[in-house]
mmCIF file with all atom_site columns, C-alpha atoms and ligand atoms in Angstrom:
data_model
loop_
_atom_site.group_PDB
_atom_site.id
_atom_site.type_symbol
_atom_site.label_atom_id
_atom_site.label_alt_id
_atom_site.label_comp_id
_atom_site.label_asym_id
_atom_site.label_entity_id
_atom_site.label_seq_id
_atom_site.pdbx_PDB_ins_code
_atom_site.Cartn_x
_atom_site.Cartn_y
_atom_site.Cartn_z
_atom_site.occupancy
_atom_site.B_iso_or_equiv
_atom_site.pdbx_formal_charge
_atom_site.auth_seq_id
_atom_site.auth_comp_id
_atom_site.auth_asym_id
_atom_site.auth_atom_id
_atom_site.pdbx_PDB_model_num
ATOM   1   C CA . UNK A 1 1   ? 18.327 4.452  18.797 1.00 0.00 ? 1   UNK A CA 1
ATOM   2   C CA . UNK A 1 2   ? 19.296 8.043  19.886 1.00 0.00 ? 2   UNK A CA 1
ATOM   3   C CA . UNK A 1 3   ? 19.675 8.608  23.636 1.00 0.00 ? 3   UNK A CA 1
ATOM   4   C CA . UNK A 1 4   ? 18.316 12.129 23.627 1.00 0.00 ? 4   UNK A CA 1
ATOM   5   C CA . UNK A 1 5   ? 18.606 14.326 27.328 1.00 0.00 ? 5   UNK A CA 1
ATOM   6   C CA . UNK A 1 6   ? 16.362 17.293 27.096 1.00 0.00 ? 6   UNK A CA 1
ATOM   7   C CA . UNK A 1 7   ? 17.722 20.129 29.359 1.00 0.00 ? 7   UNK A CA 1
ATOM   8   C CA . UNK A 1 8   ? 14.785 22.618 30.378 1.00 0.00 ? 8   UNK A CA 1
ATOM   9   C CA . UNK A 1 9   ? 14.791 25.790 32.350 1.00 0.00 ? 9   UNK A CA 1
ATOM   10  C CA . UNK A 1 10  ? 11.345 26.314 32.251 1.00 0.00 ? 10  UNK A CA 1
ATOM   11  C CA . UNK A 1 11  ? 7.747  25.747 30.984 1.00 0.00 ? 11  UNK A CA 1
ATOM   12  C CA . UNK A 1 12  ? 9.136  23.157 28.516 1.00 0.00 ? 12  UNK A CA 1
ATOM   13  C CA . UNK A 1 13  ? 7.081  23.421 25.400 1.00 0.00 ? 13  UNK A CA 1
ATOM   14  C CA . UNK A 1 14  ? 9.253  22.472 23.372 1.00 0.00 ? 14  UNK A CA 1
ATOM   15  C CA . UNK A 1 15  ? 10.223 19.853 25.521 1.00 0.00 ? 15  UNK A CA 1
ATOM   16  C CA . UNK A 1 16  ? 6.387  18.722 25.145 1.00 0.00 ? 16  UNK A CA 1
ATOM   17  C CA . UNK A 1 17  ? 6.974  19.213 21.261 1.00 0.00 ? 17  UNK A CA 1
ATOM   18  C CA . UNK A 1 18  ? 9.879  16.183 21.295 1.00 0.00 ? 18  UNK A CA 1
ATOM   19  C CA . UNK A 1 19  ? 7.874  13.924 23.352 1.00 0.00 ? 19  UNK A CA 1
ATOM   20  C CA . UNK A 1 20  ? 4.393  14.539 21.010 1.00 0.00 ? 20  UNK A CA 1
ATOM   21  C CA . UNK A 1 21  ? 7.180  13.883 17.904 1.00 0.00 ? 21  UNK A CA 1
ATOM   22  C CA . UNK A 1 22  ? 8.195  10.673 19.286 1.00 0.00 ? 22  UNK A CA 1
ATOM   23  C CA . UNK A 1 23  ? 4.603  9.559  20.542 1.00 0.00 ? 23  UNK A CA 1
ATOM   24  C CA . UNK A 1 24  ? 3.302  10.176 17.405 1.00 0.00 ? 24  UNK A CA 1
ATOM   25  C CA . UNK A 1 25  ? 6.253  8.309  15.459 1.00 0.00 ? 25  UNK A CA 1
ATOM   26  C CA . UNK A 1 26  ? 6.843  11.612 13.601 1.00 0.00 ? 26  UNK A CA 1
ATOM   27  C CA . UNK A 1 27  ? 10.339 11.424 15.315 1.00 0.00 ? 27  UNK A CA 1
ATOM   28  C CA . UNK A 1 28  ? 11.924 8.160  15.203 1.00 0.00 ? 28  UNK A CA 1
ATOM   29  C CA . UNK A 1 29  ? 14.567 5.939  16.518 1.00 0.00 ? 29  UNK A CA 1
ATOM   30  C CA . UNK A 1 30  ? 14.733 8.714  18.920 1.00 0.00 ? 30  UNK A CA 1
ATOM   31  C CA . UNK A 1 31  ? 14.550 7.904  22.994 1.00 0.00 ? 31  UNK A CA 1
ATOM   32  C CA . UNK A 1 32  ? 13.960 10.754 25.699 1.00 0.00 ? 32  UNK A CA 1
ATOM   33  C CA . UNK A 1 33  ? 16.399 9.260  28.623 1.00 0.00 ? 33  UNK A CA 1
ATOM   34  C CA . UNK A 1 34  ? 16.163 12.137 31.063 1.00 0.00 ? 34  UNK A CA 1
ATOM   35  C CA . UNK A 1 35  ? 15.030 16.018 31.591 1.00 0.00 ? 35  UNK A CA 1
ATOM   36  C CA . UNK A 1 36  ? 17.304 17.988 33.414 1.00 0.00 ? 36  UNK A CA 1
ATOM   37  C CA . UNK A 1 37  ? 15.909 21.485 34.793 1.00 0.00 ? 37  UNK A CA 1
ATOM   38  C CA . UNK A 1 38  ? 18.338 24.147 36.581 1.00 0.00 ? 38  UNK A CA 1
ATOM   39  C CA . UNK A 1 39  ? 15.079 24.909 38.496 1.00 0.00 ? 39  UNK A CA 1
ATOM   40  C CA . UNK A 1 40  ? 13.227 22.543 40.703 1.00 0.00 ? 40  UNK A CA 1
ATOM   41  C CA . UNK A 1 41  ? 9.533  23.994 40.176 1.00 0.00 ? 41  UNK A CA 1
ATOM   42  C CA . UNK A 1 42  ? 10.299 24.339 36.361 1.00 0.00 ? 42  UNK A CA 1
ATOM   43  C CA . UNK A 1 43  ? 7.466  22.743 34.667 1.00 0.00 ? 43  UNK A CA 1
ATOM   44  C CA . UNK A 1 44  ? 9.025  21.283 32.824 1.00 0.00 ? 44  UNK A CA 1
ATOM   45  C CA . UNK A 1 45  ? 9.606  18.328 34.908 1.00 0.00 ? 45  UNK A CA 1
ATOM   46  C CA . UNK A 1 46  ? 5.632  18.114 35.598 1.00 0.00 ? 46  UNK A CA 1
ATOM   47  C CA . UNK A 1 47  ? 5.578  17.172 31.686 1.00 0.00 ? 47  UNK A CA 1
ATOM   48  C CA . UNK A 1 48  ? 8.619  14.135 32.365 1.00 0.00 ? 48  UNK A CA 1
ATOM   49  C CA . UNK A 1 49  ? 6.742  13.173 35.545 1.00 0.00 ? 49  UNK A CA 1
ATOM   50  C CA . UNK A 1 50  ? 3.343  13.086 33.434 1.00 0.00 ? 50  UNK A CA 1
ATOM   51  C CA . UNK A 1 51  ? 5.356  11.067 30.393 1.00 0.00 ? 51  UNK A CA 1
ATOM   52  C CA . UNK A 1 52  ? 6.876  8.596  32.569 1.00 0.00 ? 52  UNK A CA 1
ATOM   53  C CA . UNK A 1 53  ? 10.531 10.431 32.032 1.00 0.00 ? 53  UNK A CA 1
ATOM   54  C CA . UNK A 1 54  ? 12.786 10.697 34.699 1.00 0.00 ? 54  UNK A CA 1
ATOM   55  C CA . UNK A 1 55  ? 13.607 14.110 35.372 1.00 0.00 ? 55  UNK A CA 1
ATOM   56  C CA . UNK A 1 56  ? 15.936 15.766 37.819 1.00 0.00 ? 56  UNK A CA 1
ATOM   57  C CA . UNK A 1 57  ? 17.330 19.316 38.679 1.00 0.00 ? 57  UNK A CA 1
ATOM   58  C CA . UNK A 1 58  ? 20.684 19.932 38.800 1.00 0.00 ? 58  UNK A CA 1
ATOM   59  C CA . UNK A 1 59  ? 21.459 23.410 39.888 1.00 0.00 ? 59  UNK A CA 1
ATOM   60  C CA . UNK A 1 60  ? 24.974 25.257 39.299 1.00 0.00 ? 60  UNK A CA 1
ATOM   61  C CA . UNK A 1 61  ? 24.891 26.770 42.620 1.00 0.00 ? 61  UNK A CA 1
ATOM   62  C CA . UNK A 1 62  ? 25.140 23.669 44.553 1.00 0.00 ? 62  UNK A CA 1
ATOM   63  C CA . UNK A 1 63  ? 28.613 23.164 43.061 1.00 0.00 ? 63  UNK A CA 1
ATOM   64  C CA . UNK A 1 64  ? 31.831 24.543 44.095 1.00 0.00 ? 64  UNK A CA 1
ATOM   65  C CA . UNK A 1 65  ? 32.186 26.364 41.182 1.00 0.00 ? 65  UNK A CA 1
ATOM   66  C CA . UNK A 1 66  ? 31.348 26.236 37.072 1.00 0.00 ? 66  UNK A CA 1
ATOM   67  C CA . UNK A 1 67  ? 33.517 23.343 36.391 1.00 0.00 ? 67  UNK A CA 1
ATOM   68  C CA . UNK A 1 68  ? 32.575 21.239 39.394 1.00 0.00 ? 68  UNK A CA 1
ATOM   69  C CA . UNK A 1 69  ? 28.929 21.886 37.748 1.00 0.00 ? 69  UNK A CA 1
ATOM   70  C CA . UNK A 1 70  ? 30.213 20.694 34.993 1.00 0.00 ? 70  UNK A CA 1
ATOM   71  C CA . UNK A 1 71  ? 32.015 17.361 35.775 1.00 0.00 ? 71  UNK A CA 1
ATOM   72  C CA . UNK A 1 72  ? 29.043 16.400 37.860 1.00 0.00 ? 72  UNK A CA 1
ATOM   73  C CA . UNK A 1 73  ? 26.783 17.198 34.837 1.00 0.00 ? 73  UNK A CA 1
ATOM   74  C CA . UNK A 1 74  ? 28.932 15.424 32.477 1.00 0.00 ? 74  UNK A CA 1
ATOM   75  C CA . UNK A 1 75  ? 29.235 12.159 34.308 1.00 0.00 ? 75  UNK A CA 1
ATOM   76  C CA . UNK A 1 76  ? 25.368 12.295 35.545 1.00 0.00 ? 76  UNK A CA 1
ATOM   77  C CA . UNK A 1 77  ? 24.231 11.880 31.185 1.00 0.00 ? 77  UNK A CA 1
ATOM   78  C CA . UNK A 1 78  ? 27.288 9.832  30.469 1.00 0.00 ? 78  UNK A CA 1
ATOM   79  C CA . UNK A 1 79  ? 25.728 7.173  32.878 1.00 0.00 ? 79  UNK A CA 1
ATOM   80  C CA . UNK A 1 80  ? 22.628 7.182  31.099 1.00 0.00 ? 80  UNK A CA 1
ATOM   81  C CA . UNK A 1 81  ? 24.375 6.250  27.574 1.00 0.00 ? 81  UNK A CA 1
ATOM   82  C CA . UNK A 1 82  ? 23.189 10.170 26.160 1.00 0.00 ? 82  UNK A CA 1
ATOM   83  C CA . UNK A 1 83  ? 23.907 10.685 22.833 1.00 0.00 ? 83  UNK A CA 1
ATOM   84  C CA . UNK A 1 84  ? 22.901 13.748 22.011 1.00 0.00 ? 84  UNK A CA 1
ATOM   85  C CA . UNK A 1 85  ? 22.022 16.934 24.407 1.00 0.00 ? 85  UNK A CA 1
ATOM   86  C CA . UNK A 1 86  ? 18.975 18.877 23.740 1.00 0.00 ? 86  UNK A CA 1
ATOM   87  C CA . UNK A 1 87  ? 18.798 22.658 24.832 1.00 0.00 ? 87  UNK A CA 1
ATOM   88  C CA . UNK A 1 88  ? 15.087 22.997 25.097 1.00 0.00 ? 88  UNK A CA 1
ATOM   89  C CA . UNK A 1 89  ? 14.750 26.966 26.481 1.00 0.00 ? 89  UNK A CA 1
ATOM   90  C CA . UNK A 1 90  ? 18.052 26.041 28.975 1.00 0.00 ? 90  UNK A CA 1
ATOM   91  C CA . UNK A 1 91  ? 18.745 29.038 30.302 1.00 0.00 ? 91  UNK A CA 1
ATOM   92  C CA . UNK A 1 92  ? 22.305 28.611 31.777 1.00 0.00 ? 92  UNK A CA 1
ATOM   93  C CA . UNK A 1 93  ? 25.286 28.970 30.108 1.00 0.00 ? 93  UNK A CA 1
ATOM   94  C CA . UNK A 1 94  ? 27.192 25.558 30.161 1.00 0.00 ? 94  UNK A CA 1
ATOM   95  C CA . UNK A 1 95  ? 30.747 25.198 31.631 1.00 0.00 ? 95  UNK A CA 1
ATOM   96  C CA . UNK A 1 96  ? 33.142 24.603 28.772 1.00 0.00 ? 96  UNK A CA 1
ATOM   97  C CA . UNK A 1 97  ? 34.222 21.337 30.342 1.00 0.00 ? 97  UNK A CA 1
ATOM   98  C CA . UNK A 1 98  ? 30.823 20.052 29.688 1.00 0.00 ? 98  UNK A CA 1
ATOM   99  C CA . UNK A 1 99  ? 30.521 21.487 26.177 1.00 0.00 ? 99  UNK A CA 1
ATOM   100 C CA . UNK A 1 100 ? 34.273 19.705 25.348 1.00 0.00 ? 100 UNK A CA 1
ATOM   101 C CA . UNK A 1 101 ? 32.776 16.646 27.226 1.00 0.00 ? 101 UNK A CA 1
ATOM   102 C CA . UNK A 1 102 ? 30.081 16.490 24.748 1.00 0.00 ? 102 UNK A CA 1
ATOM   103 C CA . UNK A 1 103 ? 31.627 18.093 21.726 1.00 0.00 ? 103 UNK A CA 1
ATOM   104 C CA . UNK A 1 104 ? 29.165 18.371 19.014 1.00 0.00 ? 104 UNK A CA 1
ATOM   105 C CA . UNK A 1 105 ? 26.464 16.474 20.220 1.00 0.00 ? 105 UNK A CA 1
ATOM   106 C CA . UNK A 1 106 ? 24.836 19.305 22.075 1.00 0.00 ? 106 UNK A CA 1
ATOM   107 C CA . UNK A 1 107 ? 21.920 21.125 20.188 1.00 0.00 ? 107 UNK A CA 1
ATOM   108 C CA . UNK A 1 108 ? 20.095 24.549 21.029 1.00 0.00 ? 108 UNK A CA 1
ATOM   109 C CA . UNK A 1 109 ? 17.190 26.405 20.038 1.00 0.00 ? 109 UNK A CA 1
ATOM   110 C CA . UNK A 1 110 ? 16.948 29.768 20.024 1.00 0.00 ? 110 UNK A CA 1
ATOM   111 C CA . UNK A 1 111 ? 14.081 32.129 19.096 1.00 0.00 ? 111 UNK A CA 1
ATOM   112 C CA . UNK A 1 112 ? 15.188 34.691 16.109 1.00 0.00 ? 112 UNK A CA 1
ATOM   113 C CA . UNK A 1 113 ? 17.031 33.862 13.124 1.00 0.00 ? 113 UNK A CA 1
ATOM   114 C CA . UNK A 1 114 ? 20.825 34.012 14.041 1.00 0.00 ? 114 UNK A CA 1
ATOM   115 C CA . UNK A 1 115 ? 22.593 36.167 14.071 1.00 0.00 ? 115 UNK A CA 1
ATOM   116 C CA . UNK A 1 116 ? 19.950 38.528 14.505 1.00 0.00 ? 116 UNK A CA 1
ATOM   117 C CA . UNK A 1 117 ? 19.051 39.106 18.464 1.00 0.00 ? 117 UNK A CA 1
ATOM   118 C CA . UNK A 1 118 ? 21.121 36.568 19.711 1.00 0.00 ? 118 UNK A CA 1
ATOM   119 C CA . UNK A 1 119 ? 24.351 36.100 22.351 1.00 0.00 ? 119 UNK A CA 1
ATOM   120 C CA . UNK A 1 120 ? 24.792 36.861 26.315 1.00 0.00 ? 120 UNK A CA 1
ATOM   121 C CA . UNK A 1 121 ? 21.672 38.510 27.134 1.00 0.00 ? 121 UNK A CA 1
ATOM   122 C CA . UNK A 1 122 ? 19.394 37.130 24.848 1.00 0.00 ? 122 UNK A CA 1
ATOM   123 C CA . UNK A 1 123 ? 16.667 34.891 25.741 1.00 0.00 ? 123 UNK A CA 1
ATOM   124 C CA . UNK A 1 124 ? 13.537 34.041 25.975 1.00 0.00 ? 124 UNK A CA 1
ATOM   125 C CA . UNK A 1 125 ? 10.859 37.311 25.616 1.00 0.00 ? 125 UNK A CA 1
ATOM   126 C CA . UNK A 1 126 ? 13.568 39.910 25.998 1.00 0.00 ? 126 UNK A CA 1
ATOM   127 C CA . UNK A 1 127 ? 14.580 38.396 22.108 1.00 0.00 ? 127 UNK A CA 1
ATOM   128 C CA . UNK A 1 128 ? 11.193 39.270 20.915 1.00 0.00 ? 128 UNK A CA 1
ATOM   129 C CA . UNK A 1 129 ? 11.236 42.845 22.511 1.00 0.00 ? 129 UNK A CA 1
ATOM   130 C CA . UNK A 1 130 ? 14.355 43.321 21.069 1.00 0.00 ? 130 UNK A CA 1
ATOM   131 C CA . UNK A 1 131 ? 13.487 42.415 17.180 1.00 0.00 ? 131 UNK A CA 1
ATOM   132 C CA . UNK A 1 132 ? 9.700  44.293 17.768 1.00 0.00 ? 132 UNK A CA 1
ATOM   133 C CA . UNK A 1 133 ? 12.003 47.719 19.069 1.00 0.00 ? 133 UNK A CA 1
ATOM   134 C CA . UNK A 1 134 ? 14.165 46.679 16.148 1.00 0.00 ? 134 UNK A CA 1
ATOM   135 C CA . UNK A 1 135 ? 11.040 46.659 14.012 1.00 0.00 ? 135 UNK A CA 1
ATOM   136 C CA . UNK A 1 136 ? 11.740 43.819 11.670 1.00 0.00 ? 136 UNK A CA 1
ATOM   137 C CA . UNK A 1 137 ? 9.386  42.301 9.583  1.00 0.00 ? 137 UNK A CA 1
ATOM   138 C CA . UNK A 1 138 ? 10.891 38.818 9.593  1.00 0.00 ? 138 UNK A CA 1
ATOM   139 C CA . UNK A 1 139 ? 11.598 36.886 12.648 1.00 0.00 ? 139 UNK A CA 1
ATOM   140 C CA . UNK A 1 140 ? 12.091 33.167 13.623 1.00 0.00 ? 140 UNK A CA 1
ATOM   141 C CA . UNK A 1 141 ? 14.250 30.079 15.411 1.00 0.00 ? 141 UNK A CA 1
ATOM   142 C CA . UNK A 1 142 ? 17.202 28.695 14.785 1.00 0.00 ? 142 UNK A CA 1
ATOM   143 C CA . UNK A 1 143 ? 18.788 24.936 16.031 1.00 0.00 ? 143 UNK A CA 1
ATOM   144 C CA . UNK A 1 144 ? 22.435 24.822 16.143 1.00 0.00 ? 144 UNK A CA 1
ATOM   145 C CA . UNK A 1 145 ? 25.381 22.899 17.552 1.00 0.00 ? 145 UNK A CA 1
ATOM   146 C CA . UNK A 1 146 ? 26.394 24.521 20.701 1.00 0.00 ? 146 UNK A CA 1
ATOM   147 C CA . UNK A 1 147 ? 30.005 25.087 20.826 1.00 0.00 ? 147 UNK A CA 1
ATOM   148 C CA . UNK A 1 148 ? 32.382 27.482 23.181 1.00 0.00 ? 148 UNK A CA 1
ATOM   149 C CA . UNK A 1 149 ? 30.723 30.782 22.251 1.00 0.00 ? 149 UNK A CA 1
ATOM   150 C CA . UNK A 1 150 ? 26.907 32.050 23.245 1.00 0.00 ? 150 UNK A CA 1
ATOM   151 C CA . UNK A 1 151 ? 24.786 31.470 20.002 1.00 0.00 ? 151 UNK A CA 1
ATOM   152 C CA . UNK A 1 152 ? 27.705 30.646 17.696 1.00 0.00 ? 152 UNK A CA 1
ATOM   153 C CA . UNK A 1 153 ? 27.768 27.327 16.928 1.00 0.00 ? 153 UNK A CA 1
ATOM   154 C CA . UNK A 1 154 ? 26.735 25.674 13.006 1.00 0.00 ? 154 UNK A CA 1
ATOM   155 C CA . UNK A 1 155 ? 23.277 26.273 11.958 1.00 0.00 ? 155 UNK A CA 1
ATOM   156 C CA . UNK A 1 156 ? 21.361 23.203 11.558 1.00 0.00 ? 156 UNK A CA 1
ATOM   157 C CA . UNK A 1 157 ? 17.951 24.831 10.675 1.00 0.00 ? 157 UNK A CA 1
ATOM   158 C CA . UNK A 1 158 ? 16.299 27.905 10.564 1.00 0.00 ? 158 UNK A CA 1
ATOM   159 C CA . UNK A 1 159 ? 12.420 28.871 9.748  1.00 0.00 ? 159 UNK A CA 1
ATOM   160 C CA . UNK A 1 160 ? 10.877 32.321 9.412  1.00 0.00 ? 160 UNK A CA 1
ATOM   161 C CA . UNK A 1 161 ? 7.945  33.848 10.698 1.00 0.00 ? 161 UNK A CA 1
ATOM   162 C CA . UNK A 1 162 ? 6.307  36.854 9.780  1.00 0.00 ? 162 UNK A CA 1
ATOM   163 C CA . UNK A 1 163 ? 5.975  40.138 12.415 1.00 0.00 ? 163 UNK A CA 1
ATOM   164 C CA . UNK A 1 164 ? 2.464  41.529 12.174 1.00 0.00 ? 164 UNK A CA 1
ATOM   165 C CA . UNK A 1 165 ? 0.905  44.675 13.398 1.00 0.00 ? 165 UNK A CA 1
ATOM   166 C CA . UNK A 1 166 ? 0.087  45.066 16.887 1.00 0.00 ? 166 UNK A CA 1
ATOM   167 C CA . UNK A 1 167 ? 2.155  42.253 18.153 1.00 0.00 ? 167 UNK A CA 1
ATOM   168 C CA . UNK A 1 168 ? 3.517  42.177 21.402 1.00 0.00 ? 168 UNK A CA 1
ATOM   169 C CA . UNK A 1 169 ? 6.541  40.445 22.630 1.00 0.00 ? 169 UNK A CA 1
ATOM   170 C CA . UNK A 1 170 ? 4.087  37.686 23.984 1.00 0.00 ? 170 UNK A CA 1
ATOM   171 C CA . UNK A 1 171 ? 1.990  37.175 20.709 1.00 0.00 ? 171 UNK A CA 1
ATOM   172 C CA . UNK A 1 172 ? 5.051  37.003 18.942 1.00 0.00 ? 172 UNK A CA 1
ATOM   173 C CA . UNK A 1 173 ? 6.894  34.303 21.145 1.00 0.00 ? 173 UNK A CA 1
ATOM   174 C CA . UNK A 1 174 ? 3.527  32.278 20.414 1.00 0.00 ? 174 UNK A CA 1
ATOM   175 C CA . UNK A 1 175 ? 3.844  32.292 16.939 1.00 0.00 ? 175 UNK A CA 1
ATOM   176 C CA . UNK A 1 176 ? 7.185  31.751 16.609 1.00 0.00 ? 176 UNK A CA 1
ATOM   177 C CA . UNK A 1 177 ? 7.226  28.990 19.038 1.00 0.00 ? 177 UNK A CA 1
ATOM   178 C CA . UNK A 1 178 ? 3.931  27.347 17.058 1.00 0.00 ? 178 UNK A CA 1
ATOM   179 C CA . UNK A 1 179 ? 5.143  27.960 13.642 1.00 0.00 ? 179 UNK A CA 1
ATOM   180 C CA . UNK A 1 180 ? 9.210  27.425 14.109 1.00 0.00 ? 180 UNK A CA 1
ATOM   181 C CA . UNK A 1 181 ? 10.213 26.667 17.345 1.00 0.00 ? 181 UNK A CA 1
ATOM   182 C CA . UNK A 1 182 ? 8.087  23.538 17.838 1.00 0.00 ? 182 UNK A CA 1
ATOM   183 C CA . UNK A 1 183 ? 8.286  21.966 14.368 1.00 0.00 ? 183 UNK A CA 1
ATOM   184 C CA . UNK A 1 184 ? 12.368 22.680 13.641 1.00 0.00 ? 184 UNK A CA 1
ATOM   185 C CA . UNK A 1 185 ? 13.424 21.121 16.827 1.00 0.00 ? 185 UNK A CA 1
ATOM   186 C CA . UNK A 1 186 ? 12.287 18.153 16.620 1.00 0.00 ? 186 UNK A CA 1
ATOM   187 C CA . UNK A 1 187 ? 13.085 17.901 12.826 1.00 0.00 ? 187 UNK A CA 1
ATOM   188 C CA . UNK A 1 188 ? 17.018 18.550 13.528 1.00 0.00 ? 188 UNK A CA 1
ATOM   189 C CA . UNK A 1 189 ? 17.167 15.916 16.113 1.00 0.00 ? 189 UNK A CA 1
ATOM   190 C CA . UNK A 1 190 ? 15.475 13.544 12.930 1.00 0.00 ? 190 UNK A CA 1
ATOM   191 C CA . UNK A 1 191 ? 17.973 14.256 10.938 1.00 0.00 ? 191 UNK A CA 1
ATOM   192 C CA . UNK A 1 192 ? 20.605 13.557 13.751 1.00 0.00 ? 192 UNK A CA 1
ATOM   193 C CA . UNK A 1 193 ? 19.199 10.230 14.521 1.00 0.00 ? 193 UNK A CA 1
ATOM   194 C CA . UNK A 1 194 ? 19.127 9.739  10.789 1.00 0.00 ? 194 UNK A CA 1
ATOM   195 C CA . UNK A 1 195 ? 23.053 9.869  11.036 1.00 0.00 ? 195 UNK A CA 1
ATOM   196 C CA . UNK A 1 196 ? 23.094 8.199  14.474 1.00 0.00 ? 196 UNK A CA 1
ATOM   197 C CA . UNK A 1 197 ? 24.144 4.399  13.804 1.00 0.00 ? 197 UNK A CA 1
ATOM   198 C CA . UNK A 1 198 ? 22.484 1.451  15.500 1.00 0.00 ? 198 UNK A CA 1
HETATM 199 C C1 . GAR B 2 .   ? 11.824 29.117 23.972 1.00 0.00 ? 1   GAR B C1 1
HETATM 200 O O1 . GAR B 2 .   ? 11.248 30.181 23.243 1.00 0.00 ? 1   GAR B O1 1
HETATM 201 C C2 . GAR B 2 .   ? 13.292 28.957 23.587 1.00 0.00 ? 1   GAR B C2 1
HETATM 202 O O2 . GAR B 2 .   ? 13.540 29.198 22.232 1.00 0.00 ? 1   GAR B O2 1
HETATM 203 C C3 . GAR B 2 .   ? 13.919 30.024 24.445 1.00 0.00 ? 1   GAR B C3 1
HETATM 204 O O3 . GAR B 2 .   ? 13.255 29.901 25.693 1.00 0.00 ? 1   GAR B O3 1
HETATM 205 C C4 . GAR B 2 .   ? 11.910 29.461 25.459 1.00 0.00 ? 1   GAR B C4 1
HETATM 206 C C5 . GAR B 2 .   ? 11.629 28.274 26.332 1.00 0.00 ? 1   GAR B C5 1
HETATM 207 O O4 . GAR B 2 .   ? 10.277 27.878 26.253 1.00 0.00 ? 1   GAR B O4 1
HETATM 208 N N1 . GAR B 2 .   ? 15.339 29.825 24.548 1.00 0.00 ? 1   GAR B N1 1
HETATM 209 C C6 . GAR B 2 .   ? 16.205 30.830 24.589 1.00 0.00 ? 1   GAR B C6 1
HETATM 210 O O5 . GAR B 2 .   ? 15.872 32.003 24.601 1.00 0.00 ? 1   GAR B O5 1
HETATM 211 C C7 . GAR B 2 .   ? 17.677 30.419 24.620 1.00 0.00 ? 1   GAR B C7 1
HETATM 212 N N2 . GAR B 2 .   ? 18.533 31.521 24.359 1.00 0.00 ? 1   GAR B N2 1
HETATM 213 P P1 . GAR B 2 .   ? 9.810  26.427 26.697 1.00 0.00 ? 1   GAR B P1 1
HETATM 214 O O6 . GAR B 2 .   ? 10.355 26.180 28.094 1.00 0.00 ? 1   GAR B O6 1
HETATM 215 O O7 . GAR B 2 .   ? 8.305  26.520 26.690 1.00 0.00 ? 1   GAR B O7 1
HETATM 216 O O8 . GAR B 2 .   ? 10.332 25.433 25.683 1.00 0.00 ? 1   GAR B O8 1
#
């Protein structure tokens, strides 16, 4: 079984996407230990509460400083057994004492096909205005390892989605998140759990 933590900034679709996967036994020998939000009204955590997941917030600025964050971080998904770390729209950028605690078994989506509209700077519905001022035709998500660097890590999947006329950055963060977003997320952690012995 894969001890999955789902870290959420936000309205946690995609978080909702994992747990329908695993309800639905489309995702398998997969286990959602804990949801961690940066924000306490984050809903998010309304969708752990509601699915019987115990969720928390953890926010940076109650910490010293980054690493302190970090540590604390570190230690609170060690104790529940985590396997793997699930960036499900997680908007801060992670100390790299975490990210060397948990080196490559930390996952991210993001909403455009790397490395288009992607790095410090680029989240959530300023990516879509950026690839509709951009004016491409093709857009979509990517799930990758998260390493050191901001949207750099190995590419685990990607799926495209098409930009039609008229869209605006809302319409097109609904489709991508409906066609991409929601189905390659919980595909890549499948095929980690697929790896993931005993
Ligand atoms: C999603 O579109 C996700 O790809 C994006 O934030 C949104 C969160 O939505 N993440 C990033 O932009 C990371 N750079 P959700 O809370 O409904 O899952």
């Amino acid at each position: 079984m894969l001890k999955i933590a789902v870290l959420v900034s936000g309205g946690g679709t995609n978080l909702q996407a994992i747990i329908d996967a695993v309800k639905s036994h489309k995702l398998t020998n997969v286990s959602i230990e804990c949801v961690v939000s940066n924000k306490p009204d984050a809903y998010a955590l309304t969708r752990a509460e509601d699915n019987g997941i115990p969720g928390v917030c953890i926010r940076p600025k109650d910490y010293k400083d980054k690493a302190a964050y970090g540590e604390y971080l570190a230690q609170y998904l060690t104790e529940y057994g985590i396997d793997l770390v699930v960036l499900a729209g997680f908007l801060v950028v992670l100390p790299e004492n975490f990210i060397d605690a948990f080196e490559g078994r930390i996952i991210n989506i993001h909403p455009s096909l790397i490395p288009s509209f992607c790095g410090e700077g680029f989240y959530g519905l300023k990516v879509h205005e950026s690839a509709l001022s951009r004016g491409v035709k093709v857009t979509g998500a990517t799930v990758h390892f998260v390493d050191r660097g901001c949207d750099t890590g190995p590419i685990i999947l990607q799926k495209a989605v098409s930009v039609q006329e008229g869209d605006t950055p809302e319409i097109l963060q609904k489709r991508v998140m409906e066609q991409a977003e929601w189905i390659i997320l919980p595909q890549a952690i499948q095929l980690i759990a697929d790896k993931h012995k005993n």
